[in-house]
């Protein structure tokens, strides 16, 4: 009888060791997966910050374009363009030109 008890105890110990090894292996795999997910999360945070910066830049650019559009639709723009491109002047303006030697 003592031989049977010894075999049962060895089988029980082998089963316990096997379960312990499986639990440790599972813990290692889960740790690796957690580390990978944290790295991926950090990449997403950096990407989100870059996208937020791009959005702010584009909003500033849109504001500049809107201001430019308002200027180009104004009387001031028409007068400036007529002066600089076409050389036109108002009737009451005096133009001084330098003499070229």
PDB file of C-alpha atoms in Angstrom:
ATOM      1  CA  UNK A   1       0.000   0.000   0.000  1.00  0.00           C
ATOM      2  CA  UNK A   2       2.683   2.556   0.734  1.00  0.00           C
ATOM      3  CA  UNK A   3       3.867   2.255  -2.877  1.00  0.00           C
ATOM      4  CA  UNK A   4       0.416   3.270  -4.171  1.00  0.00           C
ATOM      5  CA  UNK A   5       0.300   6.299  -1.878  1.00  0.00           C
ATOM      6  CA  UNK A   6       3.728   7.325  -3.069  1.00  0.00           C
ATOM      7  CA  UNK A   7       2.665   7.063  -6.747  1.00  0.00           C
ATOM      8  CA  UNK A   8      -0.538   9.024  -6.093  1.00  0.00           C
ATOM      9  CA  UNK A   9       1.444  11.715  -4.309  1.00  0.00           C
ATOM     10  CA  UNK A  10       3.926  11.904  -7.209  1.00  0.00           C
ATOM     11  CA  UNK A  11       1.041  12.196  -9.713  1.00  0.00           C
ATOM     12  CA  UNK A  12      -0.561  14.911  -7.606  1.00  0.00           C
ATOM     13  CA  UNK A  13       2.748  16.786  -7.373  1.00  0.00           C
ATOM     14  CA  UNK A  14       3.290  16.442 -11.128  1.00  0.00           C
ATOM     15  CA  UNK A  15      -0.184  17.855 -11.774  1.00  0.00           C
ATOM     16  CA  UNK A  16       0.419  20.759  -9.414  1.00  0.00           C
ATOM     17  CA  UNK A  17       3.764  21.510 -11.041  1.00  0.00           C
ATOM     18  CA  UNK A  18       2.163  21.383 -14.514  1.00  0.00           C
ATOM     19  CA  UNK A  19      -0.590  23.784 -13.485  1.00  0.00           C
ATOM     20  CA  UNK A  20       1.998  26.070 -11.896  1.00  0.00           C
ATOM     21  CA  UNK A  21       4.074  26.106 -15.090  1.00  0.00           C
ATOM     22  CA  UNK A  22       0.966  26.910 -17.147  1.00  0.00           C
ATOM     23  CA  UNK A  23       0.045  29.769 -14.817  1.00  0.00           C
ATOM     24  CA  UNK A  24       3.576  31.200 -15.004  1.00  0.00           C
ATOM     25  CA  UNK A  25       3.625  30.873 -18.814  1.00  0.00           C
ATOM     26  CA  UNK A  26       0.232  32.589 -19.003  1.00  0.00           C
ATOM     27  CA  UNK A  27       1.473  35.410 -16.768  1.00  0.00           C
ATOM     28  CA  UNK A  28       4.554  35.908 -18.966  1.00  0.00           C
ATOM     29  CA  UNK A  29       2.472  36.014 -22.154  1.00  0.00           C
ATOM     30  CA  UNK A  30       0.049  38.489 -20.610  1.00  0.00           C
ATOM     31  CA  UNK A  31       2.935  40.696 -19.405  1.00  0.00           C
ATOM     32  CA  UNK A  32       4.382  40.806 -22.909  1.00  0.00           C
ATOM     33  CA  UNK A  33       0.986  41.710 -24.359  1.00  0.00           C
ATOM     34  CA  UNK A  34       0.501  44.482 -21.791  1.00  0.00           C
ATOM     35  CA  UNK A  35       3.891  45.979 -22.661  1.00  0.00           C
ATOM     36  CA  UNK A  36       3.059  45.881 -26.381  1.00  0.00           C
ATOM     37  CA  UNK A  37      -0.286  47.587 -25.774  1.00  0.00           C
ATOM     38  CA  UNK A  38       1.330  50.330 -23.691  1.00  0.00           C
ATOM     39  CA  UNK A  39       3.848  50.998 -26.467  1.00  0.00           C
ATOM     40  CA  UNK A  40       1.061  51.127 -29.016  1.00  0.00           C
ATOM     41  CA  UNK A  41      -0.906  53.493 -26.772  1.00  0.00           C
ATOM     42  CA  UNK A  42       2.104  55.821 -26.500  1.00  0.00           C
ATOM     43  CA  UNK A  43       2.393  55.891 -30.292  1.00  0.00           C
ATOM     44  CA  UNK A  44      -1.295  56.784 -30.556  1.00  0.00           C
ATOM     45  CA  UNK A  45      -0.889  59.591 -28.020  1.00  0.00           C
ATOM     46  CA  UNK A  46       2.031  61.058 -29.989  1.00  0.00           C
ATOM     47  CA  UNK A  47       0.044  60.713 -33.229  1.00  0.00           C
ATOM     48  CA  UNK A  48      -2.964  62.415 -31.643  1.00  0.00           C
ATOM     49  CA  UNK A  49      -0.787  65.329 -30.495  1.00  0.00           C
ATOM     50  CA  UNK A  50       0.647  65.704 -34.008  1.00  0.00           C
ATOM     51  CA  UNK A  51      -2.843  65.676 -35.521  1.00  0.00           C
ATOM     52  CA  UNK A  52      -4.018  68.271 -32.995  1.00  0.00           C
ATOM     53  CA  UNK A  53      -1.085  70.519 -33.945  1.00  0.00           C
ATOM     54  CA  UNK A  54      -1.888  70.075 -37.648  1.00  0.00           C
ATOM     55  CA  UNK A  55      -5.525  70.943 -36.969  1.00  0.00           C
ATOM     56  CA  UNK A  56      -4.541  74.138 -35.154  1.00  0.00           C
ATOM     57  CA  UNK A  57      -2.191  75.084 -38.008  1.00  0.00           C
ATOM     58  CA  UNK A  58      -4.896  74.490 -40.593  1.00  0.00           C
ATOM     59  CA  UNK A  59      -7.412  76.528 -38.611  1.00  0.00           C
ATOM     60  CA  UNK A  60      -4.923  79.405 -38.446  1.00  0.00           C
ATOM     61  CA  UNK A  61      -4.342  79.082 -42.191  1.00  0.00           C
ATOM     62  CA  UNK A  62      -8.095  79.117 -42.828  1.00  0.00           C
ATOM     63  CA  UNK A  63      -8.386  82.313 -40.808  1.00  0.00           C
ATOM     64  CA  UNK A  64      -5.563  83.905 -42.817  1.00  0.00           C
ATOM     65  CA  UNK A  65      -7.203  82.887 -46.080  1.00  0.00           C
ATOM     66  CA  UNK A  66     -10.525  84.316 -44.973  1.00  0.00           C
ATOM     67  CA  UNK A  67      -8.870  87.619 -44.067  1.00  0.00           C
ATOM     68  CA  UNK A  68      -7.095  87.641 -47.450  1.00  0.00           C
ATOM     69  CA  UNK A  69     -10.397  86.989 -49.205  1.00  0.00           C
ATOM     70  CA  UNK A  70     -12.025  89.881 -47.351  1.00  0.00           C
ATOM     71  CA  UNK A  71      -9.122  92.143 -48.319  1.00  0.00           C
ATOM     72  CA  UNK A  72      -9.291  91.080 -51.969  1.00  0.00           C
ATOM     73  CA  UNK A  73     -13.006  91.888 -52.024  1.00  0.00           C
ATOM     74  CA  UNK A  74     -12.416  95.360 -50.584  1.00  0.00           C
ATOM     75  CA  UNK A  75     -12.062  98.698 -52.325  1.00  0.00           C
ATOM     76  CA  UNK A  76      -8.576  99.095 -50.838  1.00  0.00           C
ATOM     77  CA  UNK A  77      -7.313  96.032 -52.745  1.00  0.00           C
ATOM     78  CA  UNK A  78      -8.724  97.320 -56.012  1.00  0.00           C
ATOM     79  CA  UNK A  79      -7.053 100.698 -55.525  1.00  0.00           C
ATOM     80  CA  UNK A  80      -3.717  99.112 -54.526  1.00  0.00           C
ATOM     81  CA  UNK A  81      -3.786  96.824 -57.560  1.00  0.00           C
ATOM     82  CA  UNK A  82      -4.680  99.680 -59.894  1.00  0.00           C
ATOM     83  CA  UNK A  83      -1.750 101.731 -58.533  1.00  0.00           C
ATOM     84  CA  UNK A  84       0.888  99.004 -58.514  1.00  0.00           C
ATOM     85  CA  UNK A  85       0.004  96.926 -61.574  1.00  0.00           C
ATOM     86  CA  UNK A  86      -1.585  99.367 -63.980  1.00  0.00           C
ATOM     87  CA  UNK A  87      -0.057 102.626 -62.776  1.00  0.00           C
ATOM     88  CA  UNK A  88      -3.454 104.284 -62.486  1.00  0.00           C
ATOM     89  CA  UNK A  89      -3.970 107.264 -60.179  1.00  0.00           C
ATOM     90  CA  UNK A  90      -6.848 109.337 -58.950  1.00  0.00           C
ATOM     91  CA  UNK A  91      -7.445 112.706 -60.585  1.00  0.00           C
ATOM     92  CA  UNK A  92      -6.357 114.623 -57.491  1.00  0.00           C
ATOM     93  CA  UNK A  93      -3.089 112.677 -56.925  1.00  0.00           C
ATOM     94  CA  UNK A  94       0.339 114.041 -57.762  1.00  0.00           C
ATOM     95  CA  UNK A  95       3.049 111.642 -58.837  1.00  0.00           C
ATOM     96  CA  UNK A  96       6.717 112.421 -58.405  1.00  0.00           C
ATOM     97  CA  UNK A  97       9.150 110.556 -60.605  1.00  0.00           C
ATOM     98  CA  UNK A  98      12.915 110.479 -60.305  1.00  0.00           C
ATOM     99  CA  UNK A  99      15.004 111.658 -63.206  1.00  0.00           C
ATOM    100  CA  UNK A 100      17.144 108.966 -64.721  1.00  0.00           C
ATOM    101  CA  UNK A 101      20.512 110.103 -65.907  1.00  0.00           C
TER     102      UNK A 101
END
